[in-house]
DNA sequence: AGAAATAAGTCAATAAGGCTGACTTACCAC
DNA sequence: GTGGTAAGTCAGCCTTATTGACTTATTTCT
């Protein structure tokens, strides 16, 4: 935390968009264009409904959004380690542990010690877990397909390119590897 | 069955040929196509980083994501009522009140009784609030512009159309009105 | 062999942001 | 003047996240 809200508002004119604004975040922001409100809000609404589908399904199992994320990435990356999962989800070990414990207890996820490094616990979905993960992915896919149909399926690569370009620069490669289905070449975890 | 541009086949496929899955949610899900994992995950990563920018800025004021949403929609829709805000955000009165109270106390938002219906409280951003709202919108716009530049700016309408099509059918019109900047024609609240 | 580093699990406390239910106040409308 | 509506509030609860400190098992380094 830098300086506290020394909120000296030095806005010139909210209407011109020509405002040079100092913020405690540090940077002086000089917008190079007017805010693209349509896209900001469309993204908000789209994402809200996009995660709303699985949310409703998860509730029937007593799970939440956190469980979904864990189940999803384990399902997509069998043999994932705790450490890898943590860095994908960007949460702490303690946060992950709570949901992971539940998923293990309820047998949606299974863990086995690593073959090479036995300290590691390699995570796999059970058939039940796979079924749930797929069901949620299908729900989301349904929505995506509907949306792609609206704009023309051939635009799918445009959408992908846009979304990938929205990711943080220093995270893009890692994310791209994940979502392009490349396995993390460690810990000999193929089944 | 939509023909997808046959993405990849690098992943060890889930060995469930089973496409008919019963879930306590009630519905039997029969996917009409393979899950589009790339898009699901790209959306996850893109949104995570998209909201990460404002999150960091808000933290400097002791605010969170909830404050951002309130500030944003009030800034964009001066004269918004509590009821309207609740239905946009889809949260409860009690949840809203906690953050709204803070925004009012710290003078980022101002409220006046409605002219026609004095039970209503019309919400407006103060100059300080406007400044913060703009700063965050500028941050997000920066990311969006960068992403649009990657795919060609002319694709902006494609992205918009996609995102809008992702919204729930019965919410789409309302959302579209909001993000297209049409004012809710009530309570004589123009500035 | 022994020390240090690493992977993971755990305990405790805290916070943000949601929720429900029940109730009040103020105001509008019939 | 009664009833409905907009908003505010009290109390309690849940989920998801945080930090810090510590343990255990195992690998790696010297």
Short mmCIF file of C-alpha atoms in Angstrom, two decimals, chain B:
data_model
loop_
_atom_site.label_atom_id
_atom_site.label_comp_id
_atom_site.label_asym_id
_atom_site.label_seq_id
_atom_site.Cartn_x
_atom_site.Cartn_y
_atom_site.Cartn_z
CA UNK B 1 -23.29 -31.34 -34.67
CA UNK B 2 -21.26 -28.38 -35.62
CA UNK B 3 -18.10 -28.92 -37.51
CA UNK B 4 -15.30 -27.50 -35.50
CA UNK B 5 -11.99 -26.70 -37.09
CA UNK B 6 -10.59 -29.97 -35.78
CA UNK B 7 -8.44 -28.41 -33.15
CA UNK B 8 -6.00 -30.86 -31.84
CA UNK B 9 -5.72 -34.47 -30.94
CA UNK B 10 -2.74 -34.27 -28.67
CA UNK B 11 -4.61 -34.98 -25.50
CA UNK B 12 -5.05 -38.43 -24.16
CA UNK B 13 -8.73 -38.52 -24.57
CA UNK B 14 -11.02 -39.14 -21.66
CA UNK B 15 -11.91 -42.76 -21.95
CA UNK B 16 -15.55 -42.20 -21.38
CA UNK B 17 -17.26 -42.93 -24.62
CA UNK B 18 -20.31 -42.39 -22.50
CA UNK B 19 -22.17 -39.33 -23.58
CA UNK B 20 -25.34 -39.82 -21.62
CA UNK B 21 -24.97 -38.64 -18.10
CA UNK B 22 -27.53 -38.44 -15.37
CA UNK B 23 -27.14 -35.72 -12.82
CA UNK B 24 -29.04 -34.76 -9.74
CA UNK B 25 -29.65 -31.45 -11.40
CA UNK B 26 -32.35 -33.40 -13.18
CA UNK B 27 -31.48 -33.14 -16.83
CA UNK B 28 -29.93 -35.87 -18.87
CA UNK B 29 -27.22 -34.21 -20.83
CA UNK B 30 -26.55 -35.25 -24.32
CA UNK B 31 -23.76 -33.12 -25.65
CA UNK B 32 -24.13 -32.25 -29.29
CA UNK B 33 -20.39 -31.90 -29.68
CA UNK B 34 -17.14 -32.35 -27.89
CA UNK B 35 -16.48 -29.75 -25.23
CA UNK B 36 -14.68 -26.70 -26.58
CA UNK B 37 -12.05 -26.68 -23.87
CA UNK B 38 -9.86 -24.08 -25.50
CA UNK B 39 -12.55 -21.46 -25.41
CA UNK B 40 -13.71 -22.38 -21.91
CA UNK B 41 -10.21 -22.02 -20.54
CA UNK B 42 -9.31 -18.97 -22.59
CA UNK B 43 -12.38 -17.27 -21.20
CA UNK B 44 -11.32 -18.20 -17.69
CA UNK B 45 -7.80 -16.84 -18.07
CA UNK B 46 -8.87 -13.75 -19.97
CA UNK B 47 -11.47 -12.80 -17.40
CA UNK B 48 -9.13 -13.50 -14.51
CA UNK B 49 -6.59 -11.02 -15.82
CA UNK B 50 -9.23 -8.59 -17.03
CA UNK B 51 -10.57 -8.10 -13.50
CA UNK B 52 -7.09 -8.35 -12.00
CA UNK B 53 -6.14 -4.86 -13.17
CA UNK B 54 -8.91 -2.99 -11.35
CA UNK B 55 -8.57 -5.29 -8.36
CA UNK B 56 -5.07 -4.04 -7.75
CA UNK B 57 -6.11 -0.42 -8.10
CA UNK B 58 -9.12 -0.83 -5.82
CA UNK B 59 -6.98 -2.37 -3.11
CA UNK B 60 -5.21 0.96 -2.68
CA UNK B 61 -8.51 2.47 -1.55
CA UNK B 62 -9.51 -0.44 0.61
CA UNK B 63 -12.15 -1.41 -1.89
CA UNK B 64 -12.85 -4.73 -3.53
CA UNK B 65 -14.40 -6.05 -6.68
CA UNK B 66 -17.90 -5.44 -5.38
CA UNK B 67 -17.15 -1.74 -5.01
CA UNK B 68 -15.88 -1.66 -8.55
CA UNK B 69 -19.08 -3.06 -9.97
CA UNK B 70 -21.23 -0.59 -8.07
CA UNK B 71 -19.04 2.34 -8.99
CA UNK B 72 -18.95 1.29 -12.60
CA UNK B 73 -22.66 0.96 -13.13
CA UNK B 74 -23.51 4.10 -11.20
CA UNK B 75 -20.91 6.01 -13.15
CA UNK B 76 -22.33 4.74 -16.40
CA UNK B 77 -25.96 5.25 -15.39
CA UNK B 78 -26.28 8.40 -13.34
CA UNK B 79 -29.50 8.46 -11.38
CA UNK B 80 -29.67 4.70 -11.07
CA UNK B 81 -31.95 3.51 -8.29
CA UNK B 82 -31.12 0.87 -5.71
CA UNK B 83 -33.65 -1.51 -7.19
CA UNK B 84 -32.20 -1.16 -10.67
CA UNK B 85 -28.70 -1.66 -9.39
CA UNK B 86 -29.76 -4.78 -7.51
CA UNK B 87 -31.23 -6.32 -10.60
CA UNK B 88 -28.16 -5.54 -12.67
CA UNK B 89 -25.77 -6.98 -10.13
CA UNK B 90 -28.06 -9.82 -9.11
CA UNK B 91 -27.18 -9.59 -5.47
CA UNK B 92 -29.30 -8.96 -2.40
CA UNK B 93 -30.13 -5.64 -0.86
CA UNK B 94 -28.08 -6.48 2.20
CA UNK B 95 -25.00 -7.35 0.17
CA UNK B 96 -25.26 -4.21 -1.87
CA UNK B 97 -25.84 -2.07 1.16
CA UNK B 98 -22.56 -2.97 2.76
CA UNK B 99 -20.46 -1.79 -0.15
CA UNK B 100 -22.72 1.07 -1.09
CA UNK B 101 -22.56 2.44 2.43
CA UNK B 102 -18.79 2.55 2.21
CA UNK B 103 -18.86 4.24 -1.15
CA UNK B 104 -21.27 6.84 0.21
CA UNK B 105 -19.29 7.41 3.40
CA UNK B 106 -16.05 7.79 1.51
CA UNK B 107 -17.83 10.12 -0.90
CA UNK B 108 -17.29 8.24 -4.11
CA UNK B 109 -21.02 8.09 -4.60
CA UNK B 110 -23.75 10.52 -3.78
CA UNK B 111 -27.46 9.88 -3.43
CA UNK B 112 -30.50 12.08 -3.73
CA UNK B 113 -34.15 11.29 -3.27
CA UNK B 114 -36.06 10.72 -6.48
CA UNK B 115 -37.94 13.72 -7.82
CA UNK B 116 -41.03 11.82 -8.77
CA UNK B 117 -40.89 9.04 -6.20
CA UNK B 118 -39.18 10.28 -3.09
CA UNK B 119 -38.81 6.78 -1.69
CA UNK B 120 -36.17 6.13 -4.29
CA UNK B 121 -32.59 7.10 -3.83
CA UNK B 122 -30.96 8.12 -7.07
CA UNK B 123 -27.29 7.33 -7.20
CA UNK B 124 -24.60 9.49 -8.75
CA UNK B 125 -20.83 9.34 -8.69
CA UNK B 126 -19.01 12.27 -7.16
CA UNK B 127 -16.11 13.79 -9.09
CA UNK B 128 -13.77 11.59 -7.08
CA UNK B 129 -15.90 8.55 -7.83
CA UNK B 130 -15.98 9.44 -11.49
CA UNK B 131 -12.25 9.76 -11.52
CA UNK B 132 -11.75 6.34 -10.00
CA UNK B 133 -14.36 4.73 -12.22
CA UNK B 134 -12.68 6.20 -15.28
CA UNK B 135 -9.26 5.14 -14.17
CA UNK B 136 -10.39 1.55 -13.91
CA UNK B 137 -12.26 1.68 -17.18
CA UNK B 138 -9.12 3.07 -18.79
CA UNK B 139 -7.07 0.23 -17.39
CA UNK B 140 -9.46 -2.31 -18.81
CA UNK B 141 -9.74 -0.45 -22.07
CA UNK B 142 -6.00 -0.55 -22.43
CA UNK B 143 -6.08 -4.33 -22.24
CA UNK B 144 -8.98 -4.53 -24.64
CA UNK B 145 -7.32 -2.27 -27.17
CA UNK B 146 -4.20 -4.34 -27.00
CA UNK B 147 -6.21 -7.46 -27.63
CA UNK B 148 -8.18 -5.90 -30.47
CA UNK B 149 -4.97 -4.76 -32.08
CA UNK B 150 -3.83 -8.37 -32.15
CA UNK B 151 -6.82 -9.52 -34.11
CA UNK B 152 -7.51 -6.39 -36.10
CA UNK B 153 -9.65 -3.57 -34.76
CA UNK B 154 -12.32 -4.22 -37.32
CA UNK B 155 -13.09 -7.42 -35.46
CA UNK B 156 -14.47 -5.47 -32.53
CA UNK B 157 -18.05 -5.95 -33.65
CA UNK B 158 -17.47 -9.67 -33.95
CA UNK B 159 -16.28 -9.82 -30.36
CA UNK B 160 -19.21 -7.73 -29.19
CA UNK B 161 -21.67 -9.95 -31.02
CA UNK B 162 -20.10 -13.04 -29.51
CA UNK B 163 -20.17 -11.73 -25.97
CA UNK B 164 -23.74 -10.54 -26.25
CA UNK B 165 -24.76 -13.91 -27.63
CA UNK B 166 -23.19 -15.52 -24.56
CA UNK B 167 -25.64 -13.72 -22.28
CA UNK B 168 -28.74 -15.53 -21.05
CA UNK B 169 -31.52 -15.29 -23.63
CA UNK B 170 -33.92 -13.60 -21.28
CA UNK B 171 -31.35 -11.11 -20.12
CA UNK B 172 -29.84 -10.19 -23.43
CA UNK B 173 -32.11 -7.29 -24.33
CA UNK B 174 -31.79 -5.68 -20.97
CA UNK B 175 -28.02 -6.06 -20.98
CA UNK B 176 -27.82 -4.74 -24.50
CA UNK B 177 -29.75 -1.62 -23.54
CA UNK B 178 -27.40 -1.02 -20.66
CA UNK B 179 -24.18 -1.46 -22.51
CA UNK B 180 -25.38 0.44 -25.53
CA UNK B 181 -25.72 3.39 -23.23
CA UNK B 182 -29.47 3.76 -23.30
CA UNK B 183 -30.78 5.37 -20.19
CA UNK B 184 -33.55 3.82 -18.20
CA UNK B 185 -36.18 6.31 -19.07
CA UNK B 186 -37.49 6.75 -15.57
CA UNK B 187 -37.26 9.21 -12.73
CA UNK B 188 -36.07 12.22 -14.71
CA UNK B 189 -32.45 11.78 -13.93
CA UNK B 190 -30.35 13.34 -16.59
CA UNK B 191 -27.38 15.56 -16.02
#
